[in-house]
């Protein structure tokens, strides 16, 4: 029986994870569930999965959650705030931590899980993008295990020789190929990109995901973050990581070997497949996913990404090549710009502009300690907010 702590249980990855967990009560039980503000959904999850702990973002949310749980006769204990997240991520009551908080907010708890030597099922790519080598050192030094939930990285993990994640892969690997759907604006007239609304940007053609990652998928910053994530997970330099647009999202990624073989992992675009793979690893369990019907799909197509349409992808490669704290600056600027865009405070096209200007302005340094990373994160956030503030142009009717 694996005992799980699910950080970010009310999100899209959280819900898919609980769906798989519910199918296998003989294999998985829940030690802790956490949410930021949706205490009602968290209460429903607690009543169903009966964790020992539930954590929310604020004291007020905690008392509302507590009242609801007590009136329903639940014994789940309630905590709140970042310290409580760190506590449940490192508590001996769980052996496996699903890191599914979105953005930099997930870094401290995911790192705490690594320091406590847990098996970490990583969805929170931003945490790894920010802290890179520091995070991997914590995994290594504390004998933690890292399994990727991101569908591309999970696919690569499945196509690599056993036990290659977190270390330089087998010498026979030539490169890895990350597939990308191209998002909702792959064929849109580039002259109209500035008019894109948040509602249009979060409507992904193939995947149903949280709002931030959906915007990242539209700009392809998501793929850029995934390139950096792949660099750390699989120990390959930028030159040996390729991005290929594949609009059907059936091939989730590929590994090309020196002998000319290319191994791919295929499946329907449903996160329950990589989640079930990592949860049950090294076993295989039913994930509730529809079987793949290739005859019905009939056509798989591929194209090179258009750099002019997706400047965020190049920016991420630039940050990876620059090294040190550059990826943390990229991530922070992107989080601030995406939030401003989702709130209707800036245009879609300012996301890439803001990230580019922050990367140009901030001096990159070595990331020796977590403080180095957090300092650059703060600096980049404040710079991005300033840039977005000065550009707080009247909203286009479509954005309002
Ligand atoms: P989501 O927005 O649906 O859910 C985010 C979760 O994080 C929620 O439970 C929320 O309560 C919690 N959260 C948000 N802010 C927080 C804060 N400040 N403190 C504590 N908790 C907070 O996001 P998602 O789509 O489930 O994505 C989660 C992570 O997984 C992201 O890093 C994303 O890049 C990654 N990911 C998601 C998918 C997907 O299909 N959704 C696929 C691959 C990777
Ligand atoms: Mg992905």
Short mmCIF file of C-alpha atoms and ligand atoms in Angstrom, two decimals:
data_model
loop_
_atom_site.label_atom_id
_atom_site.label_comp_id
_atom_site.label_asym_id
_atom_site.label_seq_id
_atom_site.Cartn_x
_atom_site.Cartn_y
_atom_site.Cartn_z
CA UNK A 1 0.00 0.00 0.00
CA UNK A 2 1.46 3.38 -1.01
CA UNK A 3 0.63 6.32 1.27
CA UNK A 4 0.25 9.53 -0.72
CA UNK A 5 0.38 13.23 -0.03
CA UNK A 6 -1.23 15.15 -2.85
CA UNK A 7 0.00 18.76 -3.01
CA UNK A 8 -2.54 20.68 -5.11
CA UNK A 9 -5.35 18.12 -4.92
CA UNK A 10 -8.09 20.50 -6.12
CA UNK A 11 -6.39 21.26 -9.45
CA UNK A 12 -6.56 19.45 -12.75
CA UNK A 13 -3.65 17.07 -11.98
CA UNK A 14 -5.00 16.64 -8.43
CA UNK A 15 -8.42 15.56 -9.72
CA UNK A 16 -6.93 13.14 -12.27
CA UNK A 17 -4.69 11.65 -9.58
CA UNK A 18 -7.62 11.09 -7.22
CA UNK A 19 -9.55 9.49 -10.08
CA UNK A 20 -6.77 6.90 -10.52
CA UNK A 21 -6.37 6.45 -6.74
CA UNK A 22 -10.12 5.75 -6.37
CA UNK A 23 -9.82 2.89 -8.87
CA UNK A 24 -7.22 1.12 -6.70
CA UNK A 25 -8.10 1.32 -3.00
CA UNK A 26 -6.03 -1.84 -2.46
CA UNK A 27 -2.85 -0.06 -3.67
CA UNK A 28 -3.12 3.59 -2.63
CA UNK A 29 -4.32 5.52 0.40
CA UNK A 30 -4.18 9.25 1.09
CA UNK A 31 -2.21 10.76 3.96
CA UNK A 32 -2.73 14.44 3.09
CA UNK A 33 -4.57 16.64 0.58
CA UNK A 34 -3.85 20.33 -0.01
CA UNK A 35 -5.52 23.25 -1.78
CA UNK A 36 -4.98 26.99 -1.94
CA UNK A 37 -8.43 28.57 -1.71
CA UNK A 38 -11.05 26.03 -2.80
CA UNK A 39 -11.86 24.68 0.68
CA UNK A 40 -15.26 23.38 -0.46
CA UNK A 41 -13.78 21.08 -3.07
CA UNK A 42 -11.08 20.06 -0.60
CA UNK A 43 -13.78 19.19 1.96
CA UNK A 44 -15.55 16.96 -0.58
CA UNK A 45 -12.24 15.22 -1.34
CA UNK A 46 -11.52 14.75 2.39
CA UNK A 47 -14.92 13.19 3.01
CA UNK A 48 -14.32 10.75 0.17
CA UNK A 49 -10.62 9.89 0.73
CA UNK A 50 -10.36 10.36 4.52
CA UNK A 51 -6.82 11.76 4.75
CA UNK A 52 -5.13 12.40 8.08
CA UNK A 53 -4.35 15.98 7.07
CA UNK A 54 -5.85 18.68 4.89
CA UNK A 55 -4.01 21.95 4.25
CA UNK A 56 -5.37 25.21 2.82
CA UNK A 57 -3.81 28.59 2.10
CA UNK A 58 -5.29 30.75 4.87
CA UNK A 59 -6.46 30.63 8.49
CA UNK A 60 -9.92 31.69 7.38
CA UNK A 61 -10.12 28.87 4.83
CA UNK A 62 -8.90 26.45 7.49
CA UNK A 63 -11.70 27.34 9.93
CA UNK A 64 -14.35 27.01 7.20
CA UNK A 65 -12.89 23.64 6.19
CA UNK A 66 -12.67 22.50 9.80
CA UNK A 67 -16.31 23.43 10.47
CA UNK A 68 -17.52 21.54 7.43
CA UNK A 69 -15.42 18.45 8.23
CA UNK A 70 -16.45 18.33 11.89
CA UNK A 71 -20.14 18.68 11.07
CA UNK A 72 -19.79 15.72 8.70
CA UNK A 73 -18.07 13.65 11.43
CA UNK A 74 -14.65 13.64 9.69
CA UNK A 75 -11.48 13.17 11.78
CA UNK A 76 -9.17 14.82 9.20
CA UNK A 77 -6.91 17.41 10.87
CA UNK A 78 -6.60 20.82 9.24
CA UNK A 79 -3.53 23.02 8.74
CA UNK A 80 -2.86 26.13 6.71
CA UNK A 81 -0.11 28.11 5.05
CA UNK A 82 3.31 27.32 3.55
CA UNK A 83 4.72 25.74 6.75
CA UNK A 84 1.86 23.26 6.87
CA UNK A 85 2.53 22.36 3.21
CA UNK A 86 6.18 21.69 4.04
CA UNK A 87 5.12 19.65 7.08
CA UNK A 88 2.81 17.30 5.16
CA UNK A 89 5.33 17.01 2.30
CA UNK A 90 8.00 15.72 4.69
CA UNK A 91 5.86 13.82 7.23
CA UNK A 92 6.82 10.15 7.69
CA UNK A 93 3.09 9.29 7.27
CA UNK A 94 3.48 9.37 3.46
CA UNK A 95 6.07 7.71 1.24
CA UNK A 96 4.96 9.26 -2.05
CA UNK A 97 4.35 12.95 -2.76
CA UNK A 98 2.43 14.11 -5.83
CA UNK A 99 3.76 17.62 -6.52
CA UNK A 100 0.85 19.26 -8.36
CA UNK A 101 0.81 22.84 -7.07
CA UNK A 102 1.10 25.31 -9.93
CA UNK A 103 4.09 27.65 -10.20
CA UNK A 104 6.79 28.78 -7.79
CA UNK A 105 4.33 28.33 -4.90
CA UNK A 106 5.12 24.61 -5.09
CA UNK A 107 8.88 24.91 -4.72
CA UNK A 108 9.28 24.85 -0.92
CA UNK A 109 7.03 21.83 -0.36
CA UNK A 110 8.44 19.86 -3.31
CA UNK A 111 11.98 20.54 -2.10
CA UNK A 112 10.98 19.51 1.42
CA UNK A 113 9.75 16.18 0.00
CA UNK A 114 13.15 15.69 -1.70
CA UNK A 115 15.00 16.49 1.53
CA UNK A 116 12.82 13.97 3.35
CA UNK A 117 13.80 11.26 0.84
CA UNK A 118 10.30 10.75 -0.58
CA UNK A 119 9.25 9.33 -3.92
CA UNK A 120 8.21 12.49 -5.75
CA UNK A 121 5.78 12.35 -8.66
CA UNK A 122 6.58 15.67 -10.27
CA UNK A 123 3.96 17.71 -12.15
CA UNK A 124 5.12 21.08 -10.76
CA UNK A 125 7.71 21.71 -13.49
CA UNK A 126 8.21 25.32 -12.35
CA UNK A 127 9.87 24.08 -9.14
CA UNK A 128 12.49 22.13 -11.10
CA UNK A 129 12.95 24.90 -13.68
CA UNK A 130 13.70 27.38 -10.88
CA UNK A 131 15.98 25.29 -8.73
CA UNK A 132 17.54 22.81 -11.23
CA UNK A 133 20.79 21.41 -9.84
CA UNK A 134 19.88 22.33 -6.24
CA UNK A 135 16.72 20.26 -6.43
CA UNK A 136 18.53 17.29 -8.01
CA UNK A 137 21.24 17.50 -5.34
CA UNK A 138 18.55 17.30 -2.65
CA UNK A 139 17.04 14.26 -4.40
CA UNK A 140 20.43 12.56 -4.67
CA UNK A 141 21.74 13.37 -1.19
CA UNK A 142 18.57 12.18 0.52
CA UNK A 143 17.96 9.13 -1.69
CA UNK A 144 14.66 10.50 -2.89
CA UNK A 145 13.15 9.16 -6.12
CA UNK A 146 11.90 11.43 -8.87
CA UNK A 147 9.29 10.21 -11.36
CA UNK A 148 7.95 12.61 -14.01
CA UNK A 149 4.18 13.13 -14.35
CA UNK A 150 4.43 15.63 -17.18
CA UNK A 151 3.22 13.56 -20.14
CA UNK A 152 6.29 14.29 -22.31
CA UNK A 153 8.80 13.48 -19.60
CA UNK A 154 6.85 10.47 -18.50
CA UNK A 155 6.91 9.29 -22.13
CA UNK A 156 10.68 9.81 -22.34
CA UNK A 157 11.15 8.03 -19.03
CA UNK A 158 9.26 5.07 -20.50
CA UNK A 159 11.39 5.12 -23.69
CA UNK A 160 14.78 5.41 -21.94
CA UNK A 161 16.68 2.44 -20.56
CA UNK A 162 15.56 1.67 -16.96
CA UNK A 163 16.55 4.08 -14.17
CA UNK A 164 17.83 6.82 -16.48
CA UNK A 165 15.90 9.74 -14.93
CA UNK A 166 17.90 12.03 -12.70
CA UNK A 167 21.20 10.84 -14.17
CA UNK A 168 23.02 11.11 -17.48
CA UNK A 169 21.19 8.67 -19.70
CA UNK A 170 22.61 5.61 -21.34
CA UNK A 171 25.37 6.45 -23.85
CA UNK A 172 23.30 5.21 -26.77
CA UNK A 173 20.89 8.14 -26.65
CA UNK A 174 21.34 10.68 -29.47
CA UNK A 175 18.60 13.13 -28.50
CA UNK A 176 15.15 13.43 -27.02
CA UNK A 177 12.24 14.82 -28.98
CA UNK A 178 9.54 16.62 -27.02
CA UNK A 179 6.27 16.76 -28.89
CA UNK A 180 3.97 19.78 -28.61
CA UNK A 181 0.42 20.23 -29.86
CA UNK A 182 1.09 23.83 -30.93
CA UNK A 183 -1.89 24.96 -28.84
CA UNK A 184 -4.95 26.89 -29.99
CA UNK A 185 -3.07 29.50 -32.07
CA UNK A 186 -0.83 27.31 -34.20
CA UNK A 187 -2.45 28.48 -37.42
CA UNK A 188 -3.88 31.85 -36.35
CA UNK A 189 -2.87 34.94 -38.36
CA UNK A 190 0.17 36.28 -36.41
CA UNK A 191 -1.05 39.86 -36.97
CA UNK A 192 -4.04 39.16 -34.71
CA UNK A 193 -2.16 37.63 -31.74
CA UNK A 194 -2.48 40.86 -29.69
CA UNK A 195 -6.29 40.50 -29.71
CA UNK A 196 -6.35 37.06 -28.07
CA UNK A 197 -8.56 36.91 -24.97
CA UNK A 198 -7.92 34.80 -21.84
CA UNK A 199 -10.98 32.68 -22.71
CA UNK A 200 -9.52 31.86 -26.13
CA UNK A 201 -6.07 31.16 -24.69
CA UNK A 202 -7.24 28.67 -22.05
CA UNK A 203 -9.19 26.59 -24.60
CA UNK A 204 -6.62 23.93 -25.44
CA UNK A 205 -7.51 21.76 -28.46
CA UNK A 206 -6.50 18.40 -26.87
CA UNK A 207 -5.83 18.68 -23.14
CA UNK A 208 -7.99 19.90 -20.27
CA UNK A 209 -5.68 21.67 -17.78
CA UNK A 210 -5.39 24.50 -15.25
CA UNK A 211 -5.51 28.09 -16.54
CA UNK A 212 -1.83 28.96 -16.15
CA UNK A 213 -0.48 25.91 -17.98
CA UNK A 214 -3.15 26.38 -20.68
CA UNK A 215 -1.85 29.90 -21.41
CA UNK A 216 1.72 28.53 -21.29
CA UNK A 217 0.68 25.93 -23.88
CA UNK A 218 -0.75 28.65 -26.14
CA UNK A 219 2.48 30.69 -26.01
CA UNK A 220 4.59 27.49 -26.01
CA UNK A 221 6.32 28.71 -22.86
CA UNK A 222 5.05 25.40 -21.48
CA UNK A 223 7.24 23.57 -24.00
CA UNK A 224 10.12 25.90 -23.14
CA UNK A 225 9.75 25.07 -19.43
CA UNK A 226 9.57 21.40 -20.44
CA UNK A 227 12.85 21.68 -22.37
CA UNK A 228 14.50 22.96 -19.17
CA UNK A 229 12.70 20.27 -17.14
CA UNK A 230 13.99 17.60 -19.56
CA UNK A 231 17.52 18.97 -19.30
CA UNK A 232 17.50 18.43 -15.53
CA UNK A 233 15.58 15.17 -15.49
CA UNK A 234 17.56 13.43 -18.20
CA UNK A 235 20.95 15.17 -18.08
CA UNK A 236 21.04 16.29 -21.73
CA UNK A 237 22.27 19.67 -23.04
CA UNK A 238 19.98 22.03 -24.96
CA UNK A 239 21.50 20.88 -28.30
CA UNK A 240 20.21 17.36 -27.74
CA UNK A 241 16.64 18.35 -26.89
CA UNK A 242 14.37 18.96 -29.86
CA UNK A 243 10.81 20.24 -30.01
CA UNK A 244 8.45 18.92 -32.66
CA UNK A 245 4.89 20.07 -33.23
CA UNK A 246 2.46 17.18 -33.42
CA UNK A 247 -1.09 18.58 -33.35
CA UNK A 248 -2.87 15.29 -32.55
CA UNK A 249 -1.03 14.82 -29.19
CA UNK A 250 -0.93 11.04 -29.64
CA UNK A 251 2.86 10.61 -29.53
CA UNK A 252 3.74 12.09 -26.14
CA UNK A 253 7.50 12.26 -26.86
CA UNK A 254 10.36 10.23 -28.30
CA UNK A 255 13.94 9.14 -27.70
CA UNK A 256 16.29 8.87 -30.70
CA UNK A 257 19.19 6.42 -30.29
CA UNK A 258 22.57 6.45 -32.02
CA UNK A 259 21.71 3.34 -34.05
CA UNK A 260 18.84 5.16 -35.76
CA UNK A 261 16.07 3.69 -33.57
CA UNK A 262 13.44 6.12 -32.35
CA UNK A 263 11.27 4.96 -29.45
CA UNK A 264 7.96 6.71 -28.85
CA UNK A 265 5.23 6.44 -26.23
CA UNK A 266 1.69 6.79 -27.57
CA UNK A 267 -1.69 7.19 -25.95
CA UNK A 268 -4.81 9.31 -25.84
CA UNK A 269 -4.20 12.79 -24.40
CA UNK A 270 -5.34 11.95 -20.87
CA UNK A 271 -3.10 12.75 -17.88
CA UNK A 272 -4.38 9.67 -16.05
CA UNK A 273 -1.98 7.55 -18.17
CA UNK A 274 1.29 9.16 -16.96
CA UNK A 275 -0.19 9.55 -13.47
CA UNK A 276 -1.09 5.84 -13.28
CA UNK A 277 2.32 4.91 -14.67
CA UNK A 278 4.16 6.87 -12.00
CA UNK A 279 1.77 5.92 -9.16
CA UNK A 280 2.04 2.20 -9.79
CA UNK A 281 5.66 2.16 -11.04
CA UNK A 282 7.09 -0.36 -11.82
CA UNK A 283 3.67 -2.07 -12.13
CA UNK A 284 0.99 -1.14 -14.65
CA UNK A 285 -2.61 -0.50 -13.55
CA UNK A 286 -5.90 0.49 -15.14
CA UNK A 287 -6.15 4.29 -15.46
CA UNK A 288 -9.71 4.52 -16.80
CA UNK A 289 -8.33 5.82 -20.11
CA UNK A 290 -9.98 4.99 -23.45
CA UNK A 291 -7.90 2.59 -25.56
CA UNK A 292 -5.99 4.29 -28.37
CA UNK A 293 -7.72 3.73 -31.72
CA UNK A 294 -5.07 4.53 -34.35
CA UNK A 295 -7.27 3.45 -37.24
CA UNK A 296 -9.89 6.02 -36.19
CA UNK A 297 -7.22 8.74 -35.77
CA UNK A 298 -5.71 7.65 -39.13
CA UNK A 299 -3.26 10.56 -39.53
CA UNK A 300 -0.40 11.76 -37.38
CA UNK A 301 1.31 14.93 -38.57
CA UNK A 302 4.48 16.80 -37.57
CA UNK A 303 5.99 20.22 -38.19
CA UNK A 304 8.83 22.37 -36.92
CA UNK A 305 7.81 25.10 -34.44
CA UNK A 306 7.66 28.61 -35.92
CA UNK A 307 10.00 30.76 -33.79
CA UNK A 308 8.38 34.03 -34.84
CA UNK A 309 4.96 32.83 -33.72
CA UNK A 310 6.28 31.28 -30.48
CA UNK A 311 9.06 33.57 -29.16
CA UNK A 312 8.69 32.08 -25.65
CA UNK A 313 10.17 28.81 -26.85
CA UNK A 314 13.40 30.52 -27.94
CA UNK A 315 13.51 32.54 -24.72
CA UNK A 316 13.43 29.32 -22.70
CA UNK A 317 16.27 27.81 -24.76
CA UNK A 318 18.21 31.07 -24.22
CA UNK A 319 17.67 30.86 -20.45
CA UNK A 320 18.76 27.21 -20.38
CA UNK A 321 21.94 28.06 -22.31
CA UNK A 322 22.64 31.05 -20.05
CA UNK A 323 22.48 28.72 -17.02
CA UNK A 324 22.58 29.73 -13.34
CA UNK A 325 19.59 31.77 -12.22
CA UNK A 326 18.38 32.64 -15.76
CA UNK A 327 15.67 29.95 -15.77
CA UNK A 328 14.33 31.21 -12.44
CA UNK A 329 14.09 34.72 -13.91
CA UNK A 330 12.33 33.36 -17.01
CA UNK A 331 9.83 31.45 -14.89
CA UNK A 332 9.09 34.34 -12.52
CA UNK A 333 8.58 36.87 -15.33
CA UNK A 334 6.31 34.43 -17.12
CA UNK A 335 4.19 33.75 -14.01
CA UNK A 336 3.65 37.48 -13.44
CA UNK A 337 2.86 38.19 -17.09
CA UNK A 338 0.46 35.24 -17.44
CA UNK A 339 -1.37 36.30 -14.29
CA UNK A 340 -1.70 39.85 -15.64
CA UNK A 341 -2.98 38.51 -18.95
CA UNK A 342 -5.52 36.19 -17.26
CA UNK A 343 -6.73 39.13 -15.14
CA UNK A 344 -7.29 41.19 -18.31
CA UNK A 345 -4.54 43.65 -17.35
CA UNK A 346 -2.27 43.10 -20.33
CA UNK A 347 -2.23 41.74 -23.83
CA UNK A 348 -1.32 38.22 -24.87
CA UNK A 349 1.71 39.48 -26.78
CA UNK A 350 3.14 41.26 -23.72
CA UNK A 351 3.80 37.87 -22.11
CA UNK A 352 6.76 37.18 -24.42
CA UNK A 353 7.81 40.86 -24.46
CA UNK A 354 7.92 41.02 -20.67
CA UNK A 355 9.89 37.79 -20.32
CA UNK A 356 12.38 38.95 -22.98
CA UNK A 357 12.93 42.30 -21.28
CA UNK A 358 13.35 40.74 -17.84
CA UNK A 359 15.90 38.24 -19.20
CA UNK A 360 17.80 41.09 -20.90
CA UNK A 361 17.80 43.29 -17.81
CA UNK A 362 18.55 40.94 -14.92
CA UNK A 363 22.15 39.88 -14.52
CA UNK A 364 22.39 36.11 -14.37
CA UNK A 365 24.52 34.55 -11.69
CA UNK A 366 25.40 31.14 -10.39
CA UNK A 367 22.67 29.39 -8.39
CA UNK A 368 24.75 28.13 -5.45
CA UNK A 369 21.99 28.28 -2.85
CA UNK A 370 18.22 28.44 -2.73
CA UNK A 371 18.55 32.05 -1.57
CA UNK A 372 20.30 32.91 -4.87
CA UNK A 373 17.30 31.48 -6.72
CA UNK A 374 14.69 33.17 -4.51
CA UNK A 375 16.43 36.52 -4.79
CA UNK A 376 16.35 36.38 -8.59
CA UNK A 377 12.74 35.18 -8.45
CA UNK A 378 11.79 38.28 -6.41
CA UNK A 379 13.83 40.62 -8.62
CA UNK A 380 12.30 39.24 -11.81
CA UNK A 381 8.76 39.44 -10.40
CA UNK A 382 9.18 43.04 -9.37
CA UNK A 383 10.75 44.01 -12.69
CA UNK A 384 8.01 42.23 -14.67
CA UNK A 385 5.27 43.86 -12.60
CA UNK A 386 6.87 47.26 -13.21
CA UNK A 387 7.09 46.64 -16.94
CA UNK A 388 3.50 45.48 -17.09
CA UNK A 389 2.37 48.45 -15.01
CA UNK A 390 3.97 50.94 -17.39
CA UNK A 391 2.27 49.17 -20.21
CA UNK A 392 -1.14 49.09 -18.64
CA UNK A 393 -2.73 50.17 -21.87
CA UNK A 394 -6.51 50.43 -22.24
CA UNK A 395 -7.85 46.95 -22.81
CA UNK A 396 -9.04 45.92 -26.22
CA UNK A 397 -12.78 45.27 -26.20
CA UNK A 398 -12.03 41.59 -26.75
CA UNK A 399 -9.90 41.37 -23.59
CA UNK A 400 -12.45 42.96 -21.29
P1 LIG B 1 -4.47 23.93 -11.49
O1 LIG B 1 -4.49 25.41 -11.54
O2 LIG B 1 -5.62 23.18 -12.03
O3 LIG B 1 -4.26 23.46 -9.97
C1 LIG B 1 -3.28 24.02 -9.16
C2 LIG B 1 -3.32 23.47 -7.74
O4 LIG B 1 -2.34 24.19 -6.98
C3 LIG B 1 -4.66 23.67 -7.04
O5 LIG B 1 -4.92 22.58 -6.18
C4 LIG B 1 -4.43 24.93 -6.20
O6 LIG B 1 -5.24 24.97 -5.02
C5 LIG B 1 -2.96 24.79 -5.84
N1 LIG B 1 -2.33 26.10 -5.63
C6 LIG B 1 -2.37 27.18 -6.44
N2 LIG B 1 -1.69 28.21 -5.91
C7 LIG B 1 -1.20 27.78 -4.72
C8 LIG B 1 -0.45 28.40 -3.69
N3 LIG B 1 -0.04 29.67 -3.78
N4 LIG B 1 -0.15 27.65 -2.60
C9 LIG B 1 -0.55 26.36 -2.49
N5 LIG B 1 -1.29 25.74 -3.44
C10 LIG B 1 -1.61 26.44 -4.53
O7 LIG B 1 -3.11 23.47 -12.20
P2 LIG B 1 -2.80 22.09 -12.94
O8 LIG B 1 -3.18 22.19 -14.36
O9 LIG B 1 -3.29 20.93 -12.14
O10 LIG B 1 -1.20 22.11 -12.92
C11 LIG B 1 -0.46 21.84 -11.74
C12 LIG B 1 1.00 21.65 -12.08
O11 LIG B 1 1.12 20.52 -12.93
C13 LIG B 1 1.60 22.83 -12.88
O12 LIG B 1 2.93 23.01 -12.49
C14 LIG B 1 1.54 22.35 -14.32
O13 LIG B 1 2.55 22.92 -15.12
C15 LIG B 1 1.76 20.86 -14.14
N6 LIG B 1 1.19 20.05 -15.23
C16 LIG B 1 -0.15 20.05 -15.45
C17 LIG B 1 -0.69 19.28 -16.48
C18 LIG B 1 -2.18 19.23 -16.73
O14 LIG B 1 -2.61 18.49 -17.60
N7 LIG B 1 -3.00 19.98 -16.01
C19 LIG B 1 0.16 18.51 -17.27
C20 LIG B 1 1.53 18.53 -17.01
C21 LIG B 1 2.04 19.29 -15.98
MG1 LIG B 2 3.54 18.48 -20.66
#
